[in-house]
Coordinates of C-alpha atoms in Angstrom, one line a residue:
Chain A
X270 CA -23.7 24.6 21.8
X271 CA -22.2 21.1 22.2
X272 CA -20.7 20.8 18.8
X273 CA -18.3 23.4 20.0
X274 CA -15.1 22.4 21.1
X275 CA -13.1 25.5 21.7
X276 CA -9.2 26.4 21.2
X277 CA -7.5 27.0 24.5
X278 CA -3.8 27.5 23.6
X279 CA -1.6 27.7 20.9
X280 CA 2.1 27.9 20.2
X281 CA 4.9 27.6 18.1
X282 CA 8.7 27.4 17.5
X283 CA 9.9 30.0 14.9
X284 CA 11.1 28.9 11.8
X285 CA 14.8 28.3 10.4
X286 CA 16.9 26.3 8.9
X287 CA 17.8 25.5 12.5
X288 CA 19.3 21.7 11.5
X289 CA 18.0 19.9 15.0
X290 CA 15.6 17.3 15.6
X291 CA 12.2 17.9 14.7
X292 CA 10.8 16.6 18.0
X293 CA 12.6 19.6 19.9
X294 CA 10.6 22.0 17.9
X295 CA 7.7 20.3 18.3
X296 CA 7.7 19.6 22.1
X297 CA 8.8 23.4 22.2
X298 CA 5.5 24.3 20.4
X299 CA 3.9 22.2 23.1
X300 CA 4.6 23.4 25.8
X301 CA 3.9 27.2 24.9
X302 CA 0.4 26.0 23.5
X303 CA 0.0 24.3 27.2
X304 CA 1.1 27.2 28.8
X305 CA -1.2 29.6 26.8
X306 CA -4.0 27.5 27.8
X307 CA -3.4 27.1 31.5
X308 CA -3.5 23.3 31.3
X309 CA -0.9 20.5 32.5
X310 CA 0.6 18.1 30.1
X311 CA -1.1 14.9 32.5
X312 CA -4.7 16.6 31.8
X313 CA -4.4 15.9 28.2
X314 CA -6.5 12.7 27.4
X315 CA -5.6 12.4 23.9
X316 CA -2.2 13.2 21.7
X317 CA -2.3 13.8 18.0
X318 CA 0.9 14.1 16.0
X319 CA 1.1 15.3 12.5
X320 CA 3.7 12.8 10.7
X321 CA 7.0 13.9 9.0
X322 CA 8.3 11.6 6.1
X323 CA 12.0 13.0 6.4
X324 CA 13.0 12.2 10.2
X325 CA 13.2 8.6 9.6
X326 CA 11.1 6.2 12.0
X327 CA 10.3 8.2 15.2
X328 CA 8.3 11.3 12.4
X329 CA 5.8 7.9 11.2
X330 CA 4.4 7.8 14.4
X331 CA 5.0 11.3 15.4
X332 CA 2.2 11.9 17.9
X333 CA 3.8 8.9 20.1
X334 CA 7.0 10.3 19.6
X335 CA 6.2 13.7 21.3
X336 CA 3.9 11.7 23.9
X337 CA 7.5 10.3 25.3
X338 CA 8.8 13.3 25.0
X339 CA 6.9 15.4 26.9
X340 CA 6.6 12.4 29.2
X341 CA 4.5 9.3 28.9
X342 CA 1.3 10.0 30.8
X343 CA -1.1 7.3 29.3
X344 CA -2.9 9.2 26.9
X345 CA -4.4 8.0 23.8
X346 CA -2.7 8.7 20.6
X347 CA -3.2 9.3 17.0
X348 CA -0.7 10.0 14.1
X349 CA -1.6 12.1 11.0
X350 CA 0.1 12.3 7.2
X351 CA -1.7 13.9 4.8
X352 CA 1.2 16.4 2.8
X353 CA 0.4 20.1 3.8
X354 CA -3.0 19.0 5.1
X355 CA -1.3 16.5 8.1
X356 CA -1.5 19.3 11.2
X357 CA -5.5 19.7 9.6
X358 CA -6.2 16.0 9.7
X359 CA -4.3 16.0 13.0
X360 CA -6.7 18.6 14.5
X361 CA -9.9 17.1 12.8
X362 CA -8.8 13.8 14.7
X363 CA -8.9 15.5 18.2
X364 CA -11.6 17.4 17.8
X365 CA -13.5 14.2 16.7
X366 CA -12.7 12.7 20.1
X367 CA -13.9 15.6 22.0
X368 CA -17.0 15.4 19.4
X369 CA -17.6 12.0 20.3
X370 CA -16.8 12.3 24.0
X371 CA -13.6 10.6 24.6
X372 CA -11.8 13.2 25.5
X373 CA -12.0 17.2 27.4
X374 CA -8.6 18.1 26.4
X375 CA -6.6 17.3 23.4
X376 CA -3.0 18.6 22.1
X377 CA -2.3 18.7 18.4
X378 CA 1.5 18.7 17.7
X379 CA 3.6 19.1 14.4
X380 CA 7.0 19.7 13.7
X381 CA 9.6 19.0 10.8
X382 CA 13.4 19.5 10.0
X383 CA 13.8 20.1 6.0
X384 CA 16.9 19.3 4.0
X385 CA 18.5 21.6 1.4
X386 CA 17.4 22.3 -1.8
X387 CA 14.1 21.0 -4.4
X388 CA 11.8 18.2 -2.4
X389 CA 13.0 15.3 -4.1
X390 CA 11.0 11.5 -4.0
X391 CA 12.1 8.4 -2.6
X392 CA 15.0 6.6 -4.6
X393 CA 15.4 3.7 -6.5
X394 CA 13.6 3.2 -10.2
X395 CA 10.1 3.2 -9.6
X396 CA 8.1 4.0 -12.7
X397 CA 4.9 3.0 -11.0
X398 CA 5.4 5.9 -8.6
X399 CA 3.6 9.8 -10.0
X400 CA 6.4 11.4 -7.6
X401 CA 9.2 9.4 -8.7
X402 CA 8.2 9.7 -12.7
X403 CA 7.8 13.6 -12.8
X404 CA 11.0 13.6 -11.2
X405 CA 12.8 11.7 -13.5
X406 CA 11.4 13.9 -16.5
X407 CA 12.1 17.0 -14.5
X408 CA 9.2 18.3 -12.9
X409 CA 9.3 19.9 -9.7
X410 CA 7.2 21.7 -7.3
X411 CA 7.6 24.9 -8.7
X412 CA 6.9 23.3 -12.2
X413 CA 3.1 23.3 -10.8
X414 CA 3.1 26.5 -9.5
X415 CA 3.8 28.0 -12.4
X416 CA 1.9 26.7 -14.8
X417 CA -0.8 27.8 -12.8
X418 CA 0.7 31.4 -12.6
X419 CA 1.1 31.5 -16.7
X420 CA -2.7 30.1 -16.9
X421 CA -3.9 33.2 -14.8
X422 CA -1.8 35.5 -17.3
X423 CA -3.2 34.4 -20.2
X424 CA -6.9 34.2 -18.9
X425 CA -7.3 36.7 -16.3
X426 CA -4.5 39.5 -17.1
X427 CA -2.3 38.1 -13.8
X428 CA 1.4 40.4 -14.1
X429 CA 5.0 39.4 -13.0
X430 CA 4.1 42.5 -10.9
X431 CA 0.8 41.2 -8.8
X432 CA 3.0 37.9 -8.0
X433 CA 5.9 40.3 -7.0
X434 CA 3.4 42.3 -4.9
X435 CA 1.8 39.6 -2.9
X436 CA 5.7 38.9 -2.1
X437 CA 5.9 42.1 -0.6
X438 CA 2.8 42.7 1.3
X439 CA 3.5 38.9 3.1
X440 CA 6.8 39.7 3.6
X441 CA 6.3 43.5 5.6
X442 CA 3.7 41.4 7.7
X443 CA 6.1 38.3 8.4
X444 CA 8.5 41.5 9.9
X445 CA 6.4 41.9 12.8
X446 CA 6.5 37.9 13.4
X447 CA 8.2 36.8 15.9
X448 CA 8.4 32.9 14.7
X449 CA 8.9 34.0 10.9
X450 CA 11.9 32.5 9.5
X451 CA 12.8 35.7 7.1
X452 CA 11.6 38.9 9.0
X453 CA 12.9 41.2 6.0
X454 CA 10.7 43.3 3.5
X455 CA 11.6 43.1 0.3
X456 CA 11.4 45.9 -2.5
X457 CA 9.8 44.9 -5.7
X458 CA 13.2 45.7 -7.6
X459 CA 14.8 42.9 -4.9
X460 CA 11.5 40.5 -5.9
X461 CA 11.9 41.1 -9.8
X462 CA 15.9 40.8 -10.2
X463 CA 15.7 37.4 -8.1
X464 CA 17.1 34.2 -10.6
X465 CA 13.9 32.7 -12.8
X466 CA 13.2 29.6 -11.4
X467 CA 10.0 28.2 -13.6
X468 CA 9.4 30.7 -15.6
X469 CA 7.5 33.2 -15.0
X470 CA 8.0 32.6 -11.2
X471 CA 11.4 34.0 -9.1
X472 CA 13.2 32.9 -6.5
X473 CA 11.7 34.9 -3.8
X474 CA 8.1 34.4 -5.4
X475 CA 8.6 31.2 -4.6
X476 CA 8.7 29.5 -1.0
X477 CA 11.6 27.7 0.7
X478 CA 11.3 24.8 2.6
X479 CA 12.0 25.2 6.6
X480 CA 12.4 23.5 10.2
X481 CA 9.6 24.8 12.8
X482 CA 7.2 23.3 15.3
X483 CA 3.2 24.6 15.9
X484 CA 0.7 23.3 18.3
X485 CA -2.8 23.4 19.3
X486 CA -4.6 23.0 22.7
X487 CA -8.4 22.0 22.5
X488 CA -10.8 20.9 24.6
X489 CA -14.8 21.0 24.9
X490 CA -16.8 23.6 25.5
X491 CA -17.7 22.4 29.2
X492 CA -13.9 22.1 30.0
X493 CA -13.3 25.5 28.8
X494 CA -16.3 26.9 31.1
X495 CA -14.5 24.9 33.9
X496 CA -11.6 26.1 33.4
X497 CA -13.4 30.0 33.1
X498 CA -12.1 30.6 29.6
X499 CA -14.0 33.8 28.7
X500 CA -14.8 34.2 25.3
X501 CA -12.6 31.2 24.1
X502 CA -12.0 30.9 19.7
X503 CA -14.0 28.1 18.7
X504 CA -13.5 25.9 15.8
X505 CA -16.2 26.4 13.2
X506 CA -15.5 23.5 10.6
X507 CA -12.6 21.4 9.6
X508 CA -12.5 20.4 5.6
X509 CA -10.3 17.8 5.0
X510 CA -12.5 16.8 1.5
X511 CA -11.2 14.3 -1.7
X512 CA -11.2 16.1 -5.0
X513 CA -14.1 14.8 -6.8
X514 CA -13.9 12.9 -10.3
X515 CA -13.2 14.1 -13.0
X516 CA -10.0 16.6 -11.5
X517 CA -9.8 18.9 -14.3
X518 CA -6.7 20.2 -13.0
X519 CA -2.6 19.2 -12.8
X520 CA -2.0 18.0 -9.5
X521 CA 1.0 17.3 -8.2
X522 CA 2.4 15.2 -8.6
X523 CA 0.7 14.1 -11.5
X524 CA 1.6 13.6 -15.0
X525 CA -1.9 13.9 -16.2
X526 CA -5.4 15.0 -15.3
X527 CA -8.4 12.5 -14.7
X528 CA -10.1 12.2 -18.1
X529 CA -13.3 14.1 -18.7
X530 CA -15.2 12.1 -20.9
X531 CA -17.5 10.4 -18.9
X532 CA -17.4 12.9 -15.8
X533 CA -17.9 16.8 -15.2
X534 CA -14.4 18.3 -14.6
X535 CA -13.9 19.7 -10.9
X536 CA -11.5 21.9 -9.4
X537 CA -10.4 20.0 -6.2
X538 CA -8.7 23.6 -4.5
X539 CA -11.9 25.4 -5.2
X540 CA -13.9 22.5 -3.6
X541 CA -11.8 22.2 0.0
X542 CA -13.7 25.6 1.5
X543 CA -17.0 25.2 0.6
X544 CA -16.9 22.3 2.6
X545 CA -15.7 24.1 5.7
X546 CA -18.0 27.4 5.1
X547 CA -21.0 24.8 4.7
X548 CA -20.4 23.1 8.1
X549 CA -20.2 26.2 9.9
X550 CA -22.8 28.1 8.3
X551 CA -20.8 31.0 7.5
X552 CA -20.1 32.6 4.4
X553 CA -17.1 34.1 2.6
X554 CA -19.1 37.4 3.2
X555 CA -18.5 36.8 7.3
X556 CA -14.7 36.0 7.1
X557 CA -12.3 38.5 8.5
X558 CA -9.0 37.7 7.6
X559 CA -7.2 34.3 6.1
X560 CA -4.2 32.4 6.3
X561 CA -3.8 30.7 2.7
X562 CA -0.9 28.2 0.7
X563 CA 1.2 30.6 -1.1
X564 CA 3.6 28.1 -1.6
X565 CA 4.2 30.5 -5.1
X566 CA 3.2 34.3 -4.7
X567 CA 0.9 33.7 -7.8
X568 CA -0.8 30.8 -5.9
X569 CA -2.3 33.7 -3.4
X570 CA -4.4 35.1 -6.2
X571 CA -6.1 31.7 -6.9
X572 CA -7.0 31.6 -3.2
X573 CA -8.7 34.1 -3.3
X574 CA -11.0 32.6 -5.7
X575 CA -11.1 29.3 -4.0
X576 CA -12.2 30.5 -0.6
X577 CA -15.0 33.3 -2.5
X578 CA -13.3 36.2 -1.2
X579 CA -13.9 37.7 -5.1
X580 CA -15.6 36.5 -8.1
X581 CA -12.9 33.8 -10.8
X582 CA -10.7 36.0 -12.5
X583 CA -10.7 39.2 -9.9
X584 CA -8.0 37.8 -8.3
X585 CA -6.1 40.2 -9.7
X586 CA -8.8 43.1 -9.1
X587 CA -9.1 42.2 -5.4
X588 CA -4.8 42.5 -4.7
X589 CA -4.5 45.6 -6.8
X590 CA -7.1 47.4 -4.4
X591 CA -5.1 46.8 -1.4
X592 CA -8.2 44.9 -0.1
X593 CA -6.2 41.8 0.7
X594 CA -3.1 43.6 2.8
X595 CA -3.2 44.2 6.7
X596 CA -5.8 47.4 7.0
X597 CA -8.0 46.2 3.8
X598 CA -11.2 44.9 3.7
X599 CA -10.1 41.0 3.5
X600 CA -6.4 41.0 4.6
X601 CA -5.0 37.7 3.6
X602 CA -1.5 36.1 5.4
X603 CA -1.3 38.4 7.9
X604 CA 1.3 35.8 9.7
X605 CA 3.7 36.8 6.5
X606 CA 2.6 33.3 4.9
X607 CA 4.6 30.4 3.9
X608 CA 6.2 33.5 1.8
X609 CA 7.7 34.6 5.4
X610 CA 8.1 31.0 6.9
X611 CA 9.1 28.9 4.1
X612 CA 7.1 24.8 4.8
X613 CA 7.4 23.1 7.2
X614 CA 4.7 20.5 5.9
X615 CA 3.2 18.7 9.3
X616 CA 3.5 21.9 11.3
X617 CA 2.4 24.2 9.0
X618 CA -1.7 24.0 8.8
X619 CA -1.5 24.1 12.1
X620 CA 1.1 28.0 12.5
X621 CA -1.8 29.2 9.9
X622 CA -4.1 27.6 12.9
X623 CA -2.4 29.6 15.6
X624 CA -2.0 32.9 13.9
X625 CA -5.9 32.6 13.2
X626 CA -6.5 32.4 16.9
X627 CA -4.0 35.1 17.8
X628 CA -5.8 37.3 15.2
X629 CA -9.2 36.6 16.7
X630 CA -8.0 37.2 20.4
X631 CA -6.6 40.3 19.4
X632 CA -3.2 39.5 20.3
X633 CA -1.3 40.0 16.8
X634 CA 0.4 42.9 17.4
X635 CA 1.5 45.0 14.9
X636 CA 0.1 43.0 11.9
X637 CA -3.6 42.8 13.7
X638 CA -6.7 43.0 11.6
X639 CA -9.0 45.0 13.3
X640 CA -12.2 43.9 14.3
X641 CA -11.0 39.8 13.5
X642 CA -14.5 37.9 14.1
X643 CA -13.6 34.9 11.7
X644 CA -10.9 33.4 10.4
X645 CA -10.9 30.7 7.5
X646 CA -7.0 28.6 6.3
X647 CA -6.5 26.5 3.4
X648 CA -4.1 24.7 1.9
X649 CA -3.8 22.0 -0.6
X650 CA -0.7 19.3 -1.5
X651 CA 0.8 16.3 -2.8
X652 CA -1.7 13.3 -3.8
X653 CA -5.2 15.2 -3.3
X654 CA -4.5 16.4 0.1
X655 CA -6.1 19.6 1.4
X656 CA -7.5 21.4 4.2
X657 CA -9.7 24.0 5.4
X658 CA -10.4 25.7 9.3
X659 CA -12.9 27.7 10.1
X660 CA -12.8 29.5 13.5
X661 CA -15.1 32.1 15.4
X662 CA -14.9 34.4 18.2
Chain B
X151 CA 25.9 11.7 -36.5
X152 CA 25.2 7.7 -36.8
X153 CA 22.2 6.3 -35.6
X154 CA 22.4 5.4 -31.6
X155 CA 20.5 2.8 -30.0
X156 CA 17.5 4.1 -28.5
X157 CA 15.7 3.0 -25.4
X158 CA 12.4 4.3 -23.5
X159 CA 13.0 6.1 -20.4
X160 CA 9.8 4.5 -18.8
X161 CA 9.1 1.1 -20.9
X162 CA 5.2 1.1 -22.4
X163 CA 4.4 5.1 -21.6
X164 CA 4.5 5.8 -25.5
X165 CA 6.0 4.6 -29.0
X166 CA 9.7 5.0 -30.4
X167 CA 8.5 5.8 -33.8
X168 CA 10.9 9.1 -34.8
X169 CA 7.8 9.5 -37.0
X170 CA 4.4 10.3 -35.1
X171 CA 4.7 8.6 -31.6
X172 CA 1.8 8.0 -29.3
X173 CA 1.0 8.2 -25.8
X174 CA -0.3 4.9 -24.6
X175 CA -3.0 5.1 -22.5
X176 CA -5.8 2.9 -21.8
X177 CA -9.5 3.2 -22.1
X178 CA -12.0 1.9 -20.1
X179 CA -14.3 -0.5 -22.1
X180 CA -17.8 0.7 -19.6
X181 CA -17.5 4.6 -19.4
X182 CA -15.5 5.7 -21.7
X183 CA -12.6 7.5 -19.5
X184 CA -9.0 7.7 -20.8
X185 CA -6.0 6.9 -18.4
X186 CA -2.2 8.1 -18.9
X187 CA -0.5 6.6 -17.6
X188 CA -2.4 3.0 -18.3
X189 CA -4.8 1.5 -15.7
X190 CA -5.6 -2.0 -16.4
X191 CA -7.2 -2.8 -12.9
X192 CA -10.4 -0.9 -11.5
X193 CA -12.0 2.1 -13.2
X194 CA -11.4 5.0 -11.2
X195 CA -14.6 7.1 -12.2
X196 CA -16.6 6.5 -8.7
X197 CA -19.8 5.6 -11.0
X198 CA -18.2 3.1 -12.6
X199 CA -17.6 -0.7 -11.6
X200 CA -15.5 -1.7 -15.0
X201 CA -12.6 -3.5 -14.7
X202 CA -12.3 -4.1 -18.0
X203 CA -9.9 -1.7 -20.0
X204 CA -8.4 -1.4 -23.8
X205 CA -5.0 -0.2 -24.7
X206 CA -4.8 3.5 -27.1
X207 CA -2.9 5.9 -28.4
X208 CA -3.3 9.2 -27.2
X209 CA -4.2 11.6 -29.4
X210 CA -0.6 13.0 -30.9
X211 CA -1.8 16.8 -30.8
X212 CA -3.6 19.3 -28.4
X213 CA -3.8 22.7 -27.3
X214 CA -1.3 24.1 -24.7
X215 CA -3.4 24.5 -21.5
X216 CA -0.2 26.5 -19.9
X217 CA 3.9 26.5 -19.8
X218 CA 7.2 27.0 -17.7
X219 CA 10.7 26.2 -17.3
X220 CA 13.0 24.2 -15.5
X221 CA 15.7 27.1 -14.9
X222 CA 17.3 25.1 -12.0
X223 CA 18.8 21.8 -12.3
X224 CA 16.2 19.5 -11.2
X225 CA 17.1 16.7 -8.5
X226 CA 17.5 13.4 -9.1
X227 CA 16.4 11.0 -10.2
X228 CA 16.4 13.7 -13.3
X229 CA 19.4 12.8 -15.3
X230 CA 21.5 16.4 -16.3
X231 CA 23.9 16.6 -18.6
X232 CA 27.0 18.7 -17.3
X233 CA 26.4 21.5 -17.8
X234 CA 22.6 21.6 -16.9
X235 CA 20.5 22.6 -20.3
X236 CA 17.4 24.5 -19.3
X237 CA 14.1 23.1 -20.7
X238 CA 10.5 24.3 -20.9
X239 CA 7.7 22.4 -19.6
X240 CA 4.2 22.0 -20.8
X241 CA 0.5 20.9 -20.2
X242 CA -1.2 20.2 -22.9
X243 CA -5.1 19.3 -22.8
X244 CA -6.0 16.9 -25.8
X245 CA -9.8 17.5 -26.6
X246 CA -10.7 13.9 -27.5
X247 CA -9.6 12.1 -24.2
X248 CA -10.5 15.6 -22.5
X249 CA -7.2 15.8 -20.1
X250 CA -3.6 17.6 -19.5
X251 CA -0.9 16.0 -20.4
X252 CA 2.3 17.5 -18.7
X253 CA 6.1 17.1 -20.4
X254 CA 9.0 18.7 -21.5
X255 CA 9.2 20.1 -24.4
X256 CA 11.5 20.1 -27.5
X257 CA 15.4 21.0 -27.3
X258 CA 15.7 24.3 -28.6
X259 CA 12.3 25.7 -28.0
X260 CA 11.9 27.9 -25.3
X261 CA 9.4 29.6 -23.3
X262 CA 9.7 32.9 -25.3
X263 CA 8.3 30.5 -28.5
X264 CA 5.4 29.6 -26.6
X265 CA 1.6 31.2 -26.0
X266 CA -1.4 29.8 -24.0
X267 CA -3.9 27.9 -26.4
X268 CA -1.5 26.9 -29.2
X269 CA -1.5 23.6 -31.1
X270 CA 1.1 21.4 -29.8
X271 CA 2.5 17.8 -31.2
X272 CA 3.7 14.6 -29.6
X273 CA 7.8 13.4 -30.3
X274 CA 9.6 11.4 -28.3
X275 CA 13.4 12.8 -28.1
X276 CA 16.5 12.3 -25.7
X277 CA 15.7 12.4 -22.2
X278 CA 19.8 11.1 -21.6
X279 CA 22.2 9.6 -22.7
X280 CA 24.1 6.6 -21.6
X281 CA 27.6 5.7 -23.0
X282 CA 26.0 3.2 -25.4
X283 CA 22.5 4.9 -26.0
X284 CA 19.9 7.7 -26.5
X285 CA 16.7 7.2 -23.3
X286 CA 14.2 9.0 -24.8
X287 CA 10.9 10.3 -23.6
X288 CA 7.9 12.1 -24.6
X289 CA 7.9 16.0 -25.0
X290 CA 5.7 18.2 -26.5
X291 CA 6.9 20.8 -29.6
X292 CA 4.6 23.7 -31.1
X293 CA 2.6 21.9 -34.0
X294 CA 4.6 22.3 -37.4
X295 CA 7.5 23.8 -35.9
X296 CA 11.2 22.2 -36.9
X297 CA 12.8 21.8 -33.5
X298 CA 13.4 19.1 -31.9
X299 CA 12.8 16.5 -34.8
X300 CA 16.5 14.6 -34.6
X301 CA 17.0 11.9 -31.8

């Protein structure tokens, strides 16, 4: 079909707190997603860079900034920022070229290098800022995340244990990950006796930020053929939707919802797949695996929900059968999730990119899903930013 | 304790009255839909052209949509005392103007005195202090309950 435009390579730098520059990572993740798809740097007619806000100058126009890198060969560029959604809008852009017929090939590059500590906004008093002002009354990340955790106990019966157990079960896949920055299970007594952080979510319920590079090869259908790519993954759909007004729920970095009066509250997270399953004319039904946000533990069970894998409010329901763990009927972050890698914001829609495509080729090693047909991500940040991928074998 | 100067942390977000502050929002005159913090330029429902928009008070009471804590020291610019006093956060979704409203909430009122769906009141109380004065912001404190009342 010619709306296809297949995935040829991927490739990534495992995550750390590795404290060099983020363009080492990300021409490392370059180069192996070149490799794995058997095509030279000079073939690529268009770059696109996912941005990184905390490298100074050369992470605004990332994708240029890896073009030199790798070696200035001429070919078009674009640059990305969209908070956790960047290495999604990054991939939408390239596959839009190939769409459009601009391009064959295409690589999709993002990489980031994360200071210490809470995500903190840009200085200065700037009360006109959302990120500055929450700041300044003490609202973090984490603040978000669990007030959504604490809204699914009281409504839906959510424990301290289910968050504690999605923990585990990400972090005994994220062992068998070779680019996981924490390859250690943890027991639920180790998960539990972690310090509160925003009550009722704990340290290791909650994820860290990290440095790390991913990257994505793709190219048409008809350059794959050339090539004689058998059975290459193919993207499926790319959400990269707006909530809608009214947004009936905290966002960060808000200090307030939209107003309902005059509009229909919507969920903006529950939107972002049903874009991507509509595209592609699958269902939640035909997914085999997915790679979701848990930037908390608790934030997994909402997921769920959002992409259809169960009914609102058995969340809960779905986790306690095992149905979501490697060997269940839906397993969900087989990578080990962001709960194994910690964020690295531009590059990290794209690793849940690459370990979609490993899944589907069968290549996964020990944490492989059996049978891996499709494979849906989704994640969701700062300032109504969120993604969704669909891919097929 | 003698009465310290008091000044807003973020000028024109609510009232200094000790007594039953409000959140100042603004209203659009066309559609109807509340903003916090104020909008005064282009209505931001996408069926709506208005520009035109009336100041309000916020309703002073809703129901607590959900709750945490800031066990951690938050980073600047969040001014901590030394040493850093834990604080619970809250969401609170006021049923006339039909959105959350996120803040701290009172000194002394922790997450242990808290449950989904309760009745919560606007103060404004001591965000920091300065050498010569109180900065003092919103928070939110269970409806009828004593904490938090001196600033």
């Amino acid at each position: 079909m010619s709306r296809d435009v297949v995935v040829l390579g991927v490739g990534m730098h495992p995550w750390g707190k590795w404290g060099r520059h983020f363009v080492e990572y990300g021409v490392h993740a370059a180069r192996a997603a070149l490799a794995d798809a058997g095509v030279e740097w000079r073939e690529v007619g268009f770059i696109s860079g996912a941005a990184t806000m905390r490298c100074g100058y050369p992470g605004y126009v990332a994708g240029a900034t890896f073009a030199q890198a790798l070696g200035w060969q001429g070919a078009e560029v674009n640059t990305s920022y969209a908070a956790c959604a960047s290495g999604s809008q990054a991939l939408a852009a390239a596959r839009a070229k190939i769409l459009a017929g601009d391009c064959e090939v295409a690589l999709v590059v993002g990489a980031d290098t994360t200071p210490k500590g809470f995500l903190a906004p840009a200085k200065g008093y700037r009360p006109d800022d959302p990120d500055w002002v929450r700041f300044y009354v003490g609202i973090t990340n984490p603040t978000y995340f669990a007030l959504y955790a604490r809204r699914r106990m009281a409504l839906y019966g959510a424990t301290e244990q289910d968050f504690t157990a999605i923990k585990v079960k990400n972090a005994a896949a994220g062992v068998h990950n070779v680019n996981a920055r924490y390859r250690k299970a943890f027991s639920a007594d180790e998960v539990m006796s972690s310090a509160m952080v925003a009550d009722p979510l704990r340290l290791l319920q909650i994820c860290a930020t990290s440095d790390g590079g991913a990257a994505v090869v793709i190219a048409s259908a008809a350059y794959a053929k050339r090539l004689g790519v058998k059975r290459p993954v193919r993207i499926a759909a790319i959400s990269t939707v707006t909530p809608r007004f009214a947004s009936g729920e905290v966002e960060m970095p808000d200090i307030a919802t939209d107003s309902a009066v005059a509009a229909e509250a919507h969920s903006f997270r529950a939107s972002i797949a049903l874009k991507a399953y509509a595209e592609a004319g699958i269902g939640p039904e035909d997914v085999s695996l997915a790679e979701v946000y848990d930037l908390a533990s608790s934030m997994e069970l909402d997921w769920y929900e959002y992409l259809h894998l169960c009914k609102t409010g058995e969340a809960e329901g779905l986790l306690r059968s095992g149905a979501t763990a490697i060997g269940g009927r839906i397993p969900v972050n087989p990578s080990g999730g962001l709960a194994s890698f910690g964020e690295a914001v531009p590059a990290q829609a794209l690793a849940q990119v690459c370990e979609v495509v490993w899944q589907l080729r069968g290549a996964a090693g020990a944490r492989q899903v059996k049978k891996a047909k499709v494979g849906i991500t989704a994640n969701q940040g700062l300032f109504g930013h969120g993604s969704s991928v669909l891919l097929k074998r | 304790m003698t009465d310290r100067q008091r000044r807003a942390a973020i000028e024109g977000w609510y009232t200094l009255e000790k007594d039953q502050p409000h959140l100042l929002g603004s209203r659009c005159v066309a559609c109807g839909t509340f903003f916090f913090p104020k909008l005064s330029t282009f209505c931001r429902n996408p069926v709506c052209d208005s520009t035109a928009f009336e100041s309000v008070p916020l309703s002073r009471t809703g129901r607590l949509w959900s709750y945490t804590s800031a066990s951690y020291q938050p980073p600047e610019p969040y001014v901590a005392a030394v040493p850093f006093v834990p604080f619970a956060i809250a969401a609170v979704t006021l049923e006339h103007e039909k959105m959350t409203v996120l803040g701290q909430v009172v000194e002394g009122c922790g997450v242990d005195q808290l449950q989904v769906g309760m009745q919560m009141e606007l103060v404004v109380e001591t965000l920091h202090q300065t050498e010569a004065l109180d900065v003092v912001v919103w928070k939110w404190r269970p409806l009828g309950a004593l904490t938090g009342s001196a600033s």
